Tab-separated table of C-alpha atoms in Angstrom:
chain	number	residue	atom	x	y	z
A	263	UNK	CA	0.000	0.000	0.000
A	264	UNK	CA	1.094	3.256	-1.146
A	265	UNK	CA	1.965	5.846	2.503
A	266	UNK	CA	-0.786	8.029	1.924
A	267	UNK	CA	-3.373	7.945	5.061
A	268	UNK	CA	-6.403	5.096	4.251
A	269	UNK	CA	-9.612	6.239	3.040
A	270	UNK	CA	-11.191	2.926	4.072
A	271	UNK	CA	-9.744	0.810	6.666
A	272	UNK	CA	-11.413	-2.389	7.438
A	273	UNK	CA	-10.273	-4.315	10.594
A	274	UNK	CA	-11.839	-7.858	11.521
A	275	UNK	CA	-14.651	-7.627	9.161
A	276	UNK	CA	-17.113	-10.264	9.580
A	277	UNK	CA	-20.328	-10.986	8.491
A	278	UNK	CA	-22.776	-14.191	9.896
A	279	UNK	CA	-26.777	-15.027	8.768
A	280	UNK	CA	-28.487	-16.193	11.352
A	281	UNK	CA	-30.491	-19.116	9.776
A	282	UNK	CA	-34.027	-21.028	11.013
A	283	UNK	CA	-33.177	-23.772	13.038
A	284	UNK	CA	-30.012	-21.645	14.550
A	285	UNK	CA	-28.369	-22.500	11.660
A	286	UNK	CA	-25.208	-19.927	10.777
A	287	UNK	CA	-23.848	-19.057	7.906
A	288	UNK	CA	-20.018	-17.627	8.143
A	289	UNK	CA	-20.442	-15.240	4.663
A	290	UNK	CA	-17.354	-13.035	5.910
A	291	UNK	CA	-15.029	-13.728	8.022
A	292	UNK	CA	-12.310	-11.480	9.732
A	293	UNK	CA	-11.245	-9.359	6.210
A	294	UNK	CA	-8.367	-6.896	7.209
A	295	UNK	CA	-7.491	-4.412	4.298
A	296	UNK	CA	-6.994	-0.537	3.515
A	297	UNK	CA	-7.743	1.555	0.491
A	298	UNK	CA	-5.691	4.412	0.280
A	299	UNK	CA	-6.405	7.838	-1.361
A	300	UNK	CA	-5.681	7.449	-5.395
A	301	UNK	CA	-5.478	3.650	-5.292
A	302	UNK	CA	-7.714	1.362	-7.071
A	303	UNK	CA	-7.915	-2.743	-4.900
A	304	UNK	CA	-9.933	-4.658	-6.771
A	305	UNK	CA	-11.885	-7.741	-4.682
A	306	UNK	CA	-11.912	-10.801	-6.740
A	307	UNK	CA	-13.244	-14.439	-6.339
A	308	UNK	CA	-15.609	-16.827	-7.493
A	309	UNK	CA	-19.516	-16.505	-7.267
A	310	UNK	CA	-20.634	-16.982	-3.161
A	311	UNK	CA	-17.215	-16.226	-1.890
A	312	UNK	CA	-18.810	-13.298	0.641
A	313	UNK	CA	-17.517	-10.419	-2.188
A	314	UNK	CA	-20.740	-8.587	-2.507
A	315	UNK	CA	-21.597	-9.283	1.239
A	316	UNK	CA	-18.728	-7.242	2.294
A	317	UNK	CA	-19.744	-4.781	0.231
A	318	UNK	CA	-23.271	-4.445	1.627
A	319	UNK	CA	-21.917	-4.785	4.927
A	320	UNK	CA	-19.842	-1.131	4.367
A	321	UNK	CA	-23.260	0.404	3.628
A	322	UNK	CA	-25.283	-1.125	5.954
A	323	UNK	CA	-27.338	-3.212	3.042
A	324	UNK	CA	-27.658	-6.263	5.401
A	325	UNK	CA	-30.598	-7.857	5.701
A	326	UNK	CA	-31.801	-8.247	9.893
A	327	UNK	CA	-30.754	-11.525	10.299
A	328	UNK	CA	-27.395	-10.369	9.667
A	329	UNK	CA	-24.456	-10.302	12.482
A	330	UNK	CA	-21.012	-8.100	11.959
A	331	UNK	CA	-18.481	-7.746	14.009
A	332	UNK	CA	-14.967	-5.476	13.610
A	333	UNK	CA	-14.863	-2.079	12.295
A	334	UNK	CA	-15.041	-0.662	9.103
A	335	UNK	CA	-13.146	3.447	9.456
A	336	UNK	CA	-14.046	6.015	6.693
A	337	UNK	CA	-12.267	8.683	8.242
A	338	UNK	CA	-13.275	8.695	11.714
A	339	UNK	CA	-16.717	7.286	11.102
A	340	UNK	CA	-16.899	3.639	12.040
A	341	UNK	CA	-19.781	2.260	9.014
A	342	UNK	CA	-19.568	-1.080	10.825
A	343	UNK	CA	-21.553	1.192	13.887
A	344	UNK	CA	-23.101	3.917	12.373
A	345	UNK	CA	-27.224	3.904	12.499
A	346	UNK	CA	-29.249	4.020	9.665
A	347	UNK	CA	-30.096	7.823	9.682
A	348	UNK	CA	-25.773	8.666	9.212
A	349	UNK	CA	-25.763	6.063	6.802
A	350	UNK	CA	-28.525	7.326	4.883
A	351	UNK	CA	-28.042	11.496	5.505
A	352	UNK	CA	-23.847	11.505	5.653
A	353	UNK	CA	-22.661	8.144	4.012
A	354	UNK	CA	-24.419	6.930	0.593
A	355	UNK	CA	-23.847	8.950	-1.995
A	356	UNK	CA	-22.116	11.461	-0.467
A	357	UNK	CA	-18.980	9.664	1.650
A	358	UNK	CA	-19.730	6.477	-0.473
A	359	UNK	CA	-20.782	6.208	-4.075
A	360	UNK	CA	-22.263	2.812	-4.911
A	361	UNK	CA	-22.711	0.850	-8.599
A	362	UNK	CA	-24.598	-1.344	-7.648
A	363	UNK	CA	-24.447	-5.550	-8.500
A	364	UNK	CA	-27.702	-5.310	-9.923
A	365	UNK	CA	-28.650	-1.674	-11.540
A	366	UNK	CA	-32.250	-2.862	-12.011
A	367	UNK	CA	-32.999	-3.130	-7.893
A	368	UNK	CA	-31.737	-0.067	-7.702
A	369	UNK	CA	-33.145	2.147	-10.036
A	370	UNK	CA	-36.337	3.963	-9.325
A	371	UNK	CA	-38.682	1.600	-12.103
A	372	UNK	CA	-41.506	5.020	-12.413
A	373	UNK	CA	-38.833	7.603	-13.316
A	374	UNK	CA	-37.032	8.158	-16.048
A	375	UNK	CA	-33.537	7.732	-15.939
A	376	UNK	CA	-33.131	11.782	-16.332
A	377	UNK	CA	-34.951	12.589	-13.555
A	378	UNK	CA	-33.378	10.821	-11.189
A	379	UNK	CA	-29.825	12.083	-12.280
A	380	UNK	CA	-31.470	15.417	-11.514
A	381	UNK	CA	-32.308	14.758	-8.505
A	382	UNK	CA	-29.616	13.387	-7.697
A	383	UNK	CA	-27.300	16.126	-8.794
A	384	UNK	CA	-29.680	18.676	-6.931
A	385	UNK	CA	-29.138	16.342	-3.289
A	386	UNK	CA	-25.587	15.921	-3.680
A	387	UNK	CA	-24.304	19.710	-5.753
A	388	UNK	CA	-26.764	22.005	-4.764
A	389	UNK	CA	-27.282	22.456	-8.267
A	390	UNK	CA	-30.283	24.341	-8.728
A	391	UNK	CA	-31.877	25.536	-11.746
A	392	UNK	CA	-34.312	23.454	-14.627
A	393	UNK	CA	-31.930	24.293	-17.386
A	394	UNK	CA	-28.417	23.633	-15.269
A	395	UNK	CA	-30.000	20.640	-13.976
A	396	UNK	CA	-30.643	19.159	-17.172
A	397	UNK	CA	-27.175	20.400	-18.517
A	398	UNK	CA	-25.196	18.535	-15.245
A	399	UNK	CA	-27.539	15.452	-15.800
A	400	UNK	CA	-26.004	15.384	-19.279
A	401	UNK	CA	-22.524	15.688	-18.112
A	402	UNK	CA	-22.977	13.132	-15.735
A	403	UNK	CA	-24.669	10.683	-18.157
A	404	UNK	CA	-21.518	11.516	-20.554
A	405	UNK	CA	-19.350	10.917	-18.112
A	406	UNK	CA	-20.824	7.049	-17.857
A	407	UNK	CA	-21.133	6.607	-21.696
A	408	UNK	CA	-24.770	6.390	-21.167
A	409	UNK	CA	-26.677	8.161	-24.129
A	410	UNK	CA	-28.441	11.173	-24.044
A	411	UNK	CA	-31.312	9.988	-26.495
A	412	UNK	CA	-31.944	7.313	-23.838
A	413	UNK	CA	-31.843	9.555	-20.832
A	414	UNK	CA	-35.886	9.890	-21.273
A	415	UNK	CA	-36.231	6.571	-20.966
A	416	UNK	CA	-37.475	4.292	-17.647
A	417	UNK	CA	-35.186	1.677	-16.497
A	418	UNK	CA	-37.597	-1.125	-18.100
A	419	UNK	CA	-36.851	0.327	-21.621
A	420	UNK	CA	-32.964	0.026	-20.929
A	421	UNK	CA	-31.047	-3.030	-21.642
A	422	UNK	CA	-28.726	-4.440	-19.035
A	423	UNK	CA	-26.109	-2.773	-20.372
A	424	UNK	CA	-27.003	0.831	-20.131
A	425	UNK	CA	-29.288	0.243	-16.839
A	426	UNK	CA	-25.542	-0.494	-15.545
A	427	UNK	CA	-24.244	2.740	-17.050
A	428	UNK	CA	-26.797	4.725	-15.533
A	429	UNK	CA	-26.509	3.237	-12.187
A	430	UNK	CA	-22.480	4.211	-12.767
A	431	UNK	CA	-23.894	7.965	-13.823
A	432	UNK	CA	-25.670	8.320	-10.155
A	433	UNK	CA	-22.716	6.589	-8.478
A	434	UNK	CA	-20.339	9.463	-9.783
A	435	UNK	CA	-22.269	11.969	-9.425
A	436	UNK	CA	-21.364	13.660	-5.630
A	437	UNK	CA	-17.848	12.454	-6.381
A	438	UNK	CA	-18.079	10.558	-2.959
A	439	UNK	CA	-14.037	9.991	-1.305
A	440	UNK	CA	-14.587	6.367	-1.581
A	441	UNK	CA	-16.555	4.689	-4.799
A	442	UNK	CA	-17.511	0.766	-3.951
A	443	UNK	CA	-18.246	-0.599	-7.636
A	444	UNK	CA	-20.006	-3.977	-7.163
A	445	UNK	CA	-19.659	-6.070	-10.848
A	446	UNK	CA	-19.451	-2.392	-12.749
A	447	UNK	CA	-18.859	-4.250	-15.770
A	448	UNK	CA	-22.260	-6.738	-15.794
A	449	UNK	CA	-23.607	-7.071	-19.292
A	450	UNK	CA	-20.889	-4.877	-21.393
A	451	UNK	CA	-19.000	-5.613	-23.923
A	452	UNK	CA	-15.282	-5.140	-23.810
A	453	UNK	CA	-14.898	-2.010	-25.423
A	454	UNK	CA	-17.565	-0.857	-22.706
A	455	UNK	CA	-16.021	-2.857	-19.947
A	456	UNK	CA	-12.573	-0.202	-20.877
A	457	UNK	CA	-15.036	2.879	-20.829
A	458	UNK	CA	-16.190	2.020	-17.837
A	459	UNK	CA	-13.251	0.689	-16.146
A	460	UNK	CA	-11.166	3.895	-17.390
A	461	UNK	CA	-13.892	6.608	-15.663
A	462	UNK	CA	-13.728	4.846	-12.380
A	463	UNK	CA	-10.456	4.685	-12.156
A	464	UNK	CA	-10.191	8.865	-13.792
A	465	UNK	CA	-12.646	9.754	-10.552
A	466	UNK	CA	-9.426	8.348	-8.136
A	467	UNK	CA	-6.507	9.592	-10.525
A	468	UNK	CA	-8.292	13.704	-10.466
A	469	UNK	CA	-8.464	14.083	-6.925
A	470	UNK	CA	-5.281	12.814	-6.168
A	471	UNK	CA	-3.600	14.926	-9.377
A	472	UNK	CA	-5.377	17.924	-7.881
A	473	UNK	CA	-4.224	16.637	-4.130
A	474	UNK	CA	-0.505	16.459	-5.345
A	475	UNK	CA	-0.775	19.701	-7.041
A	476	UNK	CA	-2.313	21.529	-3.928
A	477	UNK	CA	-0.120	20.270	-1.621
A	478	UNK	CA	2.248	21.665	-2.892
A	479	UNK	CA	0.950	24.585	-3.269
A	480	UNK	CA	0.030	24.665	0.706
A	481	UNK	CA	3.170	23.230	1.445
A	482	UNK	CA	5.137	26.436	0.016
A	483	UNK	CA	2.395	28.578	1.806
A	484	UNK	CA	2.954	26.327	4.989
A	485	UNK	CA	6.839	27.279	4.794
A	486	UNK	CA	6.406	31.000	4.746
A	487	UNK	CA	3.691	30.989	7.330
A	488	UNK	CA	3.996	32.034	10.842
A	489	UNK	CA	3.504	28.504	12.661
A	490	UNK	CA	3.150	24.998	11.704
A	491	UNK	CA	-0.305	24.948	12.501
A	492	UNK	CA	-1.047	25.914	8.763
A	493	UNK	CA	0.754	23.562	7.319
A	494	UNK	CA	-1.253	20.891	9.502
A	495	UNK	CA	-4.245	22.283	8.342
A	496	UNK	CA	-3.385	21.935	4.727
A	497	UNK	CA	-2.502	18.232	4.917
A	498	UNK	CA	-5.785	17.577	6.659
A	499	UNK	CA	-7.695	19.279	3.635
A	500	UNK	CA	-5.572	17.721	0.960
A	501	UNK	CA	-5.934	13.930	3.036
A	502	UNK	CA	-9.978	15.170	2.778
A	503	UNK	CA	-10.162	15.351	-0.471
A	504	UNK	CA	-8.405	11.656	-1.770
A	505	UNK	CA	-10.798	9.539	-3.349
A	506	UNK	CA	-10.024	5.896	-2.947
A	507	UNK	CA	-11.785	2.966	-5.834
A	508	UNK	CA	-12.637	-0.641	-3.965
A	509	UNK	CA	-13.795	-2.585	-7.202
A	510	UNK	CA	-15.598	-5.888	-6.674
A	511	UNK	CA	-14.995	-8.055	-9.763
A	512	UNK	CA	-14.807	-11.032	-11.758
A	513	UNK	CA	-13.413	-9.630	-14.692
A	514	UNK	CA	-9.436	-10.140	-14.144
A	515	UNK	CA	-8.705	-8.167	-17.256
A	516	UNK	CA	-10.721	-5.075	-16.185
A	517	UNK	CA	-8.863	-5.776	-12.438
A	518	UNK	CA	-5.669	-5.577	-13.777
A	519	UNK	CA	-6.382	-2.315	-16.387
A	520	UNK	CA	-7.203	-0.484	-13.599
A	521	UNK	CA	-6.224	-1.808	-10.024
A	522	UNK	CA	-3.366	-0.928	-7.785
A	523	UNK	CA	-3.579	-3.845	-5.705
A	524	UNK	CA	-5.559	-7.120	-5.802
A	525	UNK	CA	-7.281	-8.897	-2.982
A	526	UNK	CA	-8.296	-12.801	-3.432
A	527	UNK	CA	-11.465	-14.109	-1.551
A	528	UNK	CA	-12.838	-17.679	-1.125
A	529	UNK	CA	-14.863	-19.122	1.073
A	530	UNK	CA	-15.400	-16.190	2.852
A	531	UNK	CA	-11.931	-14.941	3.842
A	532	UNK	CA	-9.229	-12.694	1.792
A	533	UNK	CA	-6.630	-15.144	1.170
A	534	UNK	CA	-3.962	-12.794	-1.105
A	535	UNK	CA	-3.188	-9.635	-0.786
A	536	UNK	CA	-0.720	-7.640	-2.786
A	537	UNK	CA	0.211	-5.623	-5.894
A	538	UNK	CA	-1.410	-5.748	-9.059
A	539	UNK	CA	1.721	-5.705	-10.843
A	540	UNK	CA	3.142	-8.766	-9.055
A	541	UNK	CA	-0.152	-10.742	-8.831
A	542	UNK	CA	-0.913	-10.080	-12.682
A	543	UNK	CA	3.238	-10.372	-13.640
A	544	UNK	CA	6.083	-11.890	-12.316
A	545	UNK	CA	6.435	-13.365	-9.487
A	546	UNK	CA	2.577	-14.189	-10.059
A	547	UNK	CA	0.093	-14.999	-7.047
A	548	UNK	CA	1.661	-17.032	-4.386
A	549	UNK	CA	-1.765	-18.298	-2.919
A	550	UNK	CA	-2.665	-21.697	-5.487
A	551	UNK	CA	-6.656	-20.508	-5.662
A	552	UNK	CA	-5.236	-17.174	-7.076
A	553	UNK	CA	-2.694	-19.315	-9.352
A	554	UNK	CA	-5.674	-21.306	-10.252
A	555	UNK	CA	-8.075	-18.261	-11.508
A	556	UNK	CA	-5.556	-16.965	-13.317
A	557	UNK	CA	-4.676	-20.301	-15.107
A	558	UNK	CA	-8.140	-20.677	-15.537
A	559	UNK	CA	-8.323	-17.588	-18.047
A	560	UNK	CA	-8.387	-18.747	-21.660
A	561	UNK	CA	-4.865	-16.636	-22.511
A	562	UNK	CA	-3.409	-18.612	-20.063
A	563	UNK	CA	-3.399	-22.153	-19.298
A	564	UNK	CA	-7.214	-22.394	-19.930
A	565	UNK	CA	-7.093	-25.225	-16.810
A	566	UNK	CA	-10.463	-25.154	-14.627
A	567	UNK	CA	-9.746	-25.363	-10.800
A	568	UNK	CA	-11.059	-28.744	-9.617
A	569	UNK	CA	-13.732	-29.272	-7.370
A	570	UNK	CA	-16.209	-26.561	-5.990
A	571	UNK	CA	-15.961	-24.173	-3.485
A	572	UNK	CA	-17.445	-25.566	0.079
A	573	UNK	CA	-20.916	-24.369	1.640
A	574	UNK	CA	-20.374	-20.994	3.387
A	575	UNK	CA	-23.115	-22.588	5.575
A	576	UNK	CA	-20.842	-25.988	5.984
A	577	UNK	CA	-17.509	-24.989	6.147
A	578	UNK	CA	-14.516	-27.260	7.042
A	579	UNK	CA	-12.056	-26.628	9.874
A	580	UNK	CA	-8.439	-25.757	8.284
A	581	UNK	CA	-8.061	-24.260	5.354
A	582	UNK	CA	-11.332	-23.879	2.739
A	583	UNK	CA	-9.394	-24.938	-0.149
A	584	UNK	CA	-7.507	-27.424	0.903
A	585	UNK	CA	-10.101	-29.937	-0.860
A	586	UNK	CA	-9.304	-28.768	-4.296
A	587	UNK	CA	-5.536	-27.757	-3.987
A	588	UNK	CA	-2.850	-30.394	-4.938
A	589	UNK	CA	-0.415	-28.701	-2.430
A	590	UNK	CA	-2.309	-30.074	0.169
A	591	UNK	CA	-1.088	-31.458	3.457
A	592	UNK	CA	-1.821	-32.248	6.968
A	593	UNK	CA	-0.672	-29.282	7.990
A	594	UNK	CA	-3.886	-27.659	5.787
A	595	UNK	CA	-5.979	-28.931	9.156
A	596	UNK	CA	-5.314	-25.951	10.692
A	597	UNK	CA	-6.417	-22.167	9.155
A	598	UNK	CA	-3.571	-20.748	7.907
A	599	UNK	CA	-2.924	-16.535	9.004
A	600	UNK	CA	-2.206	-14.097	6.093
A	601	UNK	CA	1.658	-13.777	6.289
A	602	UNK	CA	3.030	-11.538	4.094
A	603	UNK	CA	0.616	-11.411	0.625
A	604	UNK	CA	-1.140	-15.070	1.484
A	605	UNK	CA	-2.917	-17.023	3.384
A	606	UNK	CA	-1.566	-20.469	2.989
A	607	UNK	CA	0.787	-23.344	4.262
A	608	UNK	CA	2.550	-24.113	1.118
A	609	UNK	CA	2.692	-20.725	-1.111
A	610	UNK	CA	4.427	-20.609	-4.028
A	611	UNK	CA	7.888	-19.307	-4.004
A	612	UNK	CA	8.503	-15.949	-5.483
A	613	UNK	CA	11.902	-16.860	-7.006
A	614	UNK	CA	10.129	-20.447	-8.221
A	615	UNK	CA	7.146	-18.243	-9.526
A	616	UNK	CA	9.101	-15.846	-11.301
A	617	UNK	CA	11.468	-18.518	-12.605
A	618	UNK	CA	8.453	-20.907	-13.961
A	619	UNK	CA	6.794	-17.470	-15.736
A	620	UNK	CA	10.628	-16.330	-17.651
């Protein structure tokens, strides 16, 4: 992680569903990860590995049967604690922006997509105005690739495609510090999938261009001012104003267009954790389930990971994936902590991986 102070800094995460019969169901369990200002990590995994959970879980999108525990720190503010009316007043939209898994649920289905940009950019801007209103609903459906001639349209005339642009149109809007993008690339194609990829990643890369230019602006006013207090104050507003990307994925090629760092999830717990470059390049992912989804890509080894992942309802003791990995041993009976970038007994080597990639 880059030294810049986290936006989001999640500590012991863990979600459980409380099931009829008493019945639990371990969907997260103790994630630990930061997301610093201008950086991109990008949560990957397979299908009912706890991804989206986690995310719902930062904006307090649990259903009641739901049980977290840890603590979840956007700035000062705890989201893991935080009642509904902070969530709803301070937090969504405005501290978090959210493109939402499935665009449909969230759009308003009597409204057409134009007036709820509108008044959305009137809640979060304080735009005000019919004819600037309509002119900053533009710009933010531009900004999305979502087209204009559509923008009169309800959310049942839109295909899945654009339904997800527009969802990504209200997400950007109020240019939120921290922008949680749950599957922003559902039902585009590639070209699309590089748009869309390419403005999420431009709404990180701005503030913290502007950031680094500021600073150094208030850092040269900081030197010729009276007392260091200044020059505190000016970090603390430049800090305010990073905007941090936590992309939830299972497209590895949009991951590694845009992402600074990659986090691995199965089973319910974030086994890797390190740079893109080195996850993506040599020495490649030392965990084996991130080996296998890479090797599972068709431009790679095209090989399908054995097996299925277990029941986040019936989980075994040890490691999850011991079932399916071939590196298996008894050691595997016990959890393994995340050491360094993984979460396993028997990593890969970096020299071996970046010997077997040359």
């Amino acid at each position: 992680m880059t030294g810049r102070t986290p936006v989001l800094s999640v500590r012991g995460l863990s979600v459980r569903f409380l099931m009829p019969g008493g019945r639990g169901v371990a969907a997260v369990t103790d994630a630990h990860f930061d997301v610093a200002g201008g950086e991109c990590l990008a949560l990957i995994g397979e299908s009912g590995c706890g991804k989206s959970v986690l995310a719902s879980a930062l904006l307090g999108l649990l259903p009641g049967n739901a049980q977290t525990a840890g603590a979840a720190l956007l700035g000062d503010l705890d989201l893991l604690a935080a009642d509904e009316r902070t969530l709803a007043r301070t937090v969504r939209g405005r501290l978090v922006g959210l493109v939402p898994q499935s665009p449909a649920a969230h759009l308003t289905p009597v409204r057409t997509i134009r007036s709820q940009l509108e008044e959305t950019v009137a809640e979060l801007t304080g735009v005000r105005g019919r004819t600037a209103l309509r002119a900053a609903a533009e710009k933010a459906a531009a900004r999305a690739a979502f087209p204009a001639d559509h923008l009169d349209r309800h959310p049942h005339e839109l295909s899945g495609g654009l339904a997800q642009r527009a969802a990504t149109a209200l997400a950007l809007v109020g240019d939120a510090p921290l922008l949680l993008a749950d599957e922003p690339t559902t039902g585009l194609d590639r070209d699309l999938v590089d748009r869309t990829v390419d403005e999420l990643r431009r709404h990180v890369d701005t503030a913290h261009d502007v950031d680094k230019a500021d600073s150094a602006d208030d850092a040269d006013n900081a030197e010729n001012a009276d007392n260091a207090e200044n020059a505190e104050n000016a970090d603390n507003t430049a800090d305010h104003r990073d905007r941090a990307l936590l992309m939830i994925t299972h497209d590895l090629a949009a991951a590694e267009r845009v992402a600074d760092r990659i986090a691995v999830m199965y089973a319910g717990r974030i086994v890797e954790l390190t740079r893109a470059a080195d996850f993506f390049g040599a020495p490649g992912p030392r965990h084996p389930y991130s080996r296998g989804l890479l090797d599972a890509l068709p431009d790679r080894a095209f090989t399908p990971i054995p097996g299925l992942p277990p029941e986040l309802g019936a989980l075994p003791g040890g490691c999850a994936f011991a079932a399916r990995c071939d590196r298996a041993s008894d050691a595997c009976a016990v959890q393994p902590p995340l050491t360094g970038t993984a979460a396993c007994h028997h990593p890969h080597a970096a020299l071996t991986e970046a010997a077997d990639r040359a």
